[in-house]
C-alpha positions as YAML, in Angstrom:
chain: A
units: angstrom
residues:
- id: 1
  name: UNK
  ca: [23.83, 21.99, 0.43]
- id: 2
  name: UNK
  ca: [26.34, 19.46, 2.44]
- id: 3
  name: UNK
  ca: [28.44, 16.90, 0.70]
- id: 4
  name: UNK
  ca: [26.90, 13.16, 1.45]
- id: 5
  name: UNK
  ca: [30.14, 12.41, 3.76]
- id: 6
  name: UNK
  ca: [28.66, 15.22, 6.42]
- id: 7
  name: UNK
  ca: [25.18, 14.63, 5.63]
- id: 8
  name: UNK
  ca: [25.01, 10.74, 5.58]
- id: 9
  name: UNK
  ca: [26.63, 9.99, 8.98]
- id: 10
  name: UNK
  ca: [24.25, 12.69, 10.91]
- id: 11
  name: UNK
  ca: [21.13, 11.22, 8.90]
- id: 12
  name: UNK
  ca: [21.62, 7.37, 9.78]
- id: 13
  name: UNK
  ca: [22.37, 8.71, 13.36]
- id: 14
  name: UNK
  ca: [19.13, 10.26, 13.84]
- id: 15
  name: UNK
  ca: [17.59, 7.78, 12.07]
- id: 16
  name: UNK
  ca: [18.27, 5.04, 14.28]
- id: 17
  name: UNK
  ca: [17.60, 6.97, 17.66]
- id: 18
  name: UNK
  ca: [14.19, 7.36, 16.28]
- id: 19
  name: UNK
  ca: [13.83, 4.19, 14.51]
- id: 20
  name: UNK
  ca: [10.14, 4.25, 13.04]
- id: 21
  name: UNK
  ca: [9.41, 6.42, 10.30]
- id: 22
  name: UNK
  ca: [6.58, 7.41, 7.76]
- id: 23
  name: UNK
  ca: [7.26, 5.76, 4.68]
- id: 24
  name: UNK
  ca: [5.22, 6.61, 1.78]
- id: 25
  name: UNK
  ca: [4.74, 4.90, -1.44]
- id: 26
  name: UNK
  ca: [2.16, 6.21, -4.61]
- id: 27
  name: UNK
  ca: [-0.49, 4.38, -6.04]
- id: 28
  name: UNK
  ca: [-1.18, 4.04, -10.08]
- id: 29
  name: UNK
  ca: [-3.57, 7.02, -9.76]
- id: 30
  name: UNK
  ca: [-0.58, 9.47, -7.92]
- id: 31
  name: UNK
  ca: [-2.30, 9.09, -4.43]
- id: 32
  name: UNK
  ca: [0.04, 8.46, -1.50]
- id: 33
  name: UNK
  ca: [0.10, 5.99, 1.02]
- id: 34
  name: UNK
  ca: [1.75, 6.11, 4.32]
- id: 35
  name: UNK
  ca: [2.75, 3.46, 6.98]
- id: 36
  name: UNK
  ca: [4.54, 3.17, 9.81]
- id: 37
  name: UNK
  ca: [8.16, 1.18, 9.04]
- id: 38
  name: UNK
  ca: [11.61, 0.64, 10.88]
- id: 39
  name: UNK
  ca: [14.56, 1.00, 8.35]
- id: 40
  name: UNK
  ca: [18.03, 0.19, 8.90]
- id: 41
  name: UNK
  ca: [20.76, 2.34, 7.64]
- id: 42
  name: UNK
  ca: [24.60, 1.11, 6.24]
- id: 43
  name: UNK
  ca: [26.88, 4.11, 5.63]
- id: 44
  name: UNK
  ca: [30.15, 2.31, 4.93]
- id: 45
  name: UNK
  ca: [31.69, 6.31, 3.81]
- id: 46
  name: UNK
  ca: [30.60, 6.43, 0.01]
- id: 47
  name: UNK
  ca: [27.42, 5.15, 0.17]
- id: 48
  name: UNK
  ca: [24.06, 5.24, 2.62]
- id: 49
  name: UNK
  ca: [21.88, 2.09, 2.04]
- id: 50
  name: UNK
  ca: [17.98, 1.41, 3.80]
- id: 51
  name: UNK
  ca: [17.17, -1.80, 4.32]
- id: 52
  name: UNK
  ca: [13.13, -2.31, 5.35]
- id: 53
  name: UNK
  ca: [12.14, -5.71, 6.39]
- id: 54
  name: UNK
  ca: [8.31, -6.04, 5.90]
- id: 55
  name: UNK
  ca: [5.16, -7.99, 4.60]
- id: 56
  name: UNK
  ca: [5.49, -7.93, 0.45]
- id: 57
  name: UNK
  ca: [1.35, -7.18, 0.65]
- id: 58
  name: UNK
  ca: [-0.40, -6.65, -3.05]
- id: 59
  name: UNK
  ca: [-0.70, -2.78, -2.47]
- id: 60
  name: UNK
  ca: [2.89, -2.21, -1.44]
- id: 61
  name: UNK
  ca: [3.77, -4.18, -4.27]
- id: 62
  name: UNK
  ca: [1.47, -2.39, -6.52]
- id: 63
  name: UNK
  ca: [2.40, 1.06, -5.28]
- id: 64
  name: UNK
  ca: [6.03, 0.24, -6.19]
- id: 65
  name: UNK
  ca: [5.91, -1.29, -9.47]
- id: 66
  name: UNK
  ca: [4.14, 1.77, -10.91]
- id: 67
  name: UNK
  ca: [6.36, 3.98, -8.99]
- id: 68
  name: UNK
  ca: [9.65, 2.53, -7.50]
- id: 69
  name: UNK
  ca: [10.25, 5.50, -5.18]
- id: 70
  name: UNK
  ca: [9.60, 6.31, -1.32]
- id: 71
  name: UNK
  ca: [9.73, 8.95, 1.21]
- id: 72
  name: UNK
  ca: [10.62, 8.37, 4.57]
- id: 73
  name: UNK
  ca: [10.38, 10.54, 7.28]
- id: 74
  name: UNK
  ca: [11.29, 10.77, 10.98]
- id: 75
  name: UNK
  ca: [10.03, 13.32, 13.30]
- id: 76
  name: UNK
  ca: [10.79, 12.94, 17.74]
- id: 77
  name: UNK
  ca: [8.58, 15.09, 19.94]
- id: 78
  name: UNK
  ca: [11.34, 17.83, 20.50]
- id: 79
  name: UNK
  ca: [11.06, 18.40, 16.56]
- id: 80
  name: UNK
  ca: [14.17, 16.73, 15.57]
- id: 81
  name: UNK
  ca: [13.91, 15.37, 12.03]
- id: 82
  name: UNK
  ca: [14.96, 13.54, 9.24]
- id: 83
  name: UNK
  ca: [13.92, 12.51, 5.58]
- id: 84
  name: UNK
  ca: [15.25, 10.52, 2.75]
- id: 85
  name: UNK
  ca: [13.81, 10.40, -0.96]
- id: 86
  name: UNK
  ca: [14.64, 6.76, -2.14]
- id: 87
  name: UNK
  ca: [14.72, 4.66, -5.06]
- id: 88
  name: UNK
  ca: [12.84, 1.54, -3.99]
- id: 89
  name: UNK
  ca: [14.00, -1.92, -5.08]
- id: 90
  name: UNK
  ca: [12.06, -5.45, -3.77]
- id: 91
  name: UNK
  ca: [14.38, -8.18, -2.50]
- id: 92
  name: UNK
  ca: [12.65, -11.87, -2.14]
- id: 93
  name: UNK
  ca: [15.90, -13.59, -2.86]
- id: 94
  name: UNK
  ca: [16.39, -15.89, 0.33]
- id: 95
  name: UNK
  ca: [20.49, -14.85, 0.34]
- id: 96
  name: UNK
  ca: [19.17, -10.90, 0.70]
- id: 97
  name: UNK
  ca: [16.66, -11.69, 3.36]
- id: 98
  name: UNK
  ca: [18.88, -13.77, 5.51]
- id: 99
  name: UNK
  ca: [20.93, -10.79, 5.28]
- id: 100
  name: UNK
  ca: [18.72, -8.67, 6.00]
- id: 101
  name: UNK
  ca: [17.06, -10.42, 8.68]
- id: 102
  name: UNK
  ca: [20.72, -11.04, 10.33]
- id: 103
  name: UNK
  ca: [21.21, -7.16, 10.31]
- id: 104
  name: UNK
  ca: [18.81, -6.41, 11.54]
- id: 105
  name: UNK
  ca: [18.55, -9.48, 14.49]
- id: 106
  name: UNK
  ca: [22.02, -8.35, 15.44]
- id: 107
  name: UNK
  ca: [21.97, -4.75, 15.63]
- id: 108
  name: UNK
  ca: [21.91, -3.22, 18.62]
- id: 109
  name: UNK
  ca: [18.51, -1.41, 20.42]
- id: 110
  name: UNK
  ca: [16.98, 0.28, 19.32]
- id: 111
  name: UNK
  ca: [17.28, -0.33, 16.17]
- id: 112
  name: UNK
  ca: [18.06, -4.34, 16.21]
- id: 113
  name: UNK
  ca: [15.53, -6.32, 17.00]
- id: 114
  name: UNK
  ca: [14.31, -10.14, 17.19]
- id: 115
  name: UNK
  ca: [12.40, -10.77, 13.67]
- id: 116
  name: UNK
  ca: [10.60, -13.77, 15.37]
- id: 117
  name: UNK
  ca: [8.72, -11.31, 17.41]
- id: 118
  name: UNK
  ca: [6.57, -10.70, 13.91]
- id: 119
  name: UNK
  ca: [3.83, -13.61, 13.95]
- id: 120
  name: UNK
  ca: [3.40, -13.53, 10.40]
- id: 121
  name: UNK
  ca: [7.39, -14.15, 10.06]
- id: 122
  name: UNK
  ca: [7.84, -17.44, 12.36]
- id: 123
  name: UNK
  ca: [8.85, -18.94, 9.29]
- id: 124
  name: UNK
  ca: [11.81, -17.13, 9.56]
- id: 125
  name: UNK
  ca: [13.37, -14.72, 6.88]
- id: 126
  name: UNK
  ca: [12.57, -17.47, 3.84]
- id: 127
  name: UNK
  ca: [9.02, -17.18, 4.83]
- id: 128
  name: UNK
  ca: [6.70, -15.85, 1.61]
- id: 129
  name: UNK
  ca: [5.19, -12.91, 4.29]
- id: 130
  name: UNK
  ca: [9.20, -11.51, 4.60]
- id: 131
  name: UNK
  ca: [10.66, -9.53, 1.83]
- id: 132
  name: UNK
  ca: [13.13, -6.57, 1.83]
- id: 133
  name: UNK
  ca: [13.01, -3.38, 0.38]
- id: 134
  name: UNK
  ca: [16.33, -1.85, -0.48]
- id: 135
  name: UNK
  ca: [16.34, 1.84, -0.06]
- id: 136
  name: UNK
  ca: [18.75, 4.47, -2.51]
- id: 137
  name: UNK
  ca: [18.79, 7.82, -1.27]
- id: 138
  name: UNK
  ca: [18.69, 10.74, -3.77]
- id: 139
  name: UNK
  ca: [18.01, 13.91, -1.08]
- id: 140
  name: UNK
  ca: [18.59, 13.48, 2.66]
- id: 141
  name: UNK
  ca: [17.59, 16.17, 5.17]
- id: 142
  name: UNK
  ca: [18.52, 16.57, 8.53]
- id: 143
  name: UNK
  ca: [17.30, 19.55, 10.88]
- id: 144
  name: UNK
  ca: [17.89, 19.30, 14.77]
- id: 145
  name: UNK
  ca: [14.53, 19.99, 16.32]
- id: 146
  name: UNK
  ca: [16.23, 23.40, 17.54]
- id: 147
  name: UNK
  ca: [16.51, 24.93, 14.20]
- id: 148
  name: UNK
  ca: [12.91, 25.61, 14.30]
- id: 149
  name: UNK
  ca: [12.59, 25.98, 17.80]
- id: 150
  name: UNK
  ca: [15.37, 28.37, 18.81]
- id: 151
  name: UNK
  ca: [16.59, 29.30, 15.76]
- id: 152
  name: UNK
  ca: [19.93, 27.38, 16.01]
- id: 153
  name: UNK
  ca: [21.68, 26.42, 13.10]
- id: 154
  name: UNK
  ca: [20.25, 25.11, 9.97]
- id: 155
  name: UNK
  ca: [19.44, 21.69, 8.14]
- id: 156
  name: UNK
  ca: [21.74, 19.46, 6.46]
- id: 157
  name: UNK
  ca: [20.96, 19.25, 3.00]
- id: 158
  name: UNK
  ca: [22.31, 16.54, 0.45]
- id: 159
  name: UNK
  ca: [20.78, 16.01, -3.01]
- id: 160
  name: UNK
  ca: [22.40, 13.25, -5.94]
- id: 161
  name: UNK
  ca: [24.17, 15.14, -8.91]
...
């Protein structure tokens, strides 16, 4: 296992060449539910926070009030990889989703994007069909698609004491 300093960096680097990922959230009954997302990382060198901009629908609002956890998971063609196990927290405060919105409006490609391009988010990042999910790693993996291809190397591993 790697300390979060060497882990962390590598992780939100990947991440954002990628930029969608499987996120999946469990219903009531334990099922799981996947869907396509785009996080955005901050690693400011002690911590690693995701921020998900999205639609605050009745089943993703469900599926995290009975269990306030996600997985998210990044895969590329040539096998790289990357996965976080998060503590899930909703943000409708209008301060956190200007934020949020401004991060993500002024980051650059390919992560950043225009939020406007959403329909359901004309309204802009006050609208009642934008909400943010804050994202708290407790494990991060990260395996270069050539540790299972060739061999090379190994994954970085961090897990929360």
């Amino acid at each position: 296992m790697q300390p979060l300093d060497q882990v962390a960096p590598a992780f939100r680097d990947m991440a954002h060449q990628i930029v969608w990922a499987s996120v999946a959230t469990v219903d009531r009954d334990g099922r799981p539910r996947s869907r396509i997302l785009h996080p955005y990382w901050e690693w400011d060198g002690t911590d690693l926070i995701g921020w998900i901009a999205t639609v605050p629908t009745p089943v993703k609002r469900a599926h995290i009030e009975a269990h306030p956890e996600v997985s998210v998971s990044y895969w590329t063609p040539s096998h790289d990889t990357c996965s976080a196990e998060c503590a899930v927290q909703w943000h409708l405060d209008d301060d956190t989703c200007r934020a949020v919105w401004d991060k993500f409006a002024t980051a650059p490609a390919p992560v950043g994007y225009d939020p406007l391009i959403i329909p359901m988010w004309s309204d802009g990042p006050t609208s009642d069909q934008f909400a943010v999910l804050r994202l708290a790693p407790h494990r991060l993996r990260v395996m270069a698609g050539t540790v299972m291809t060739a061999g090379e190397g190994h994954p970085l591993v961090w897990t929360a004491s």
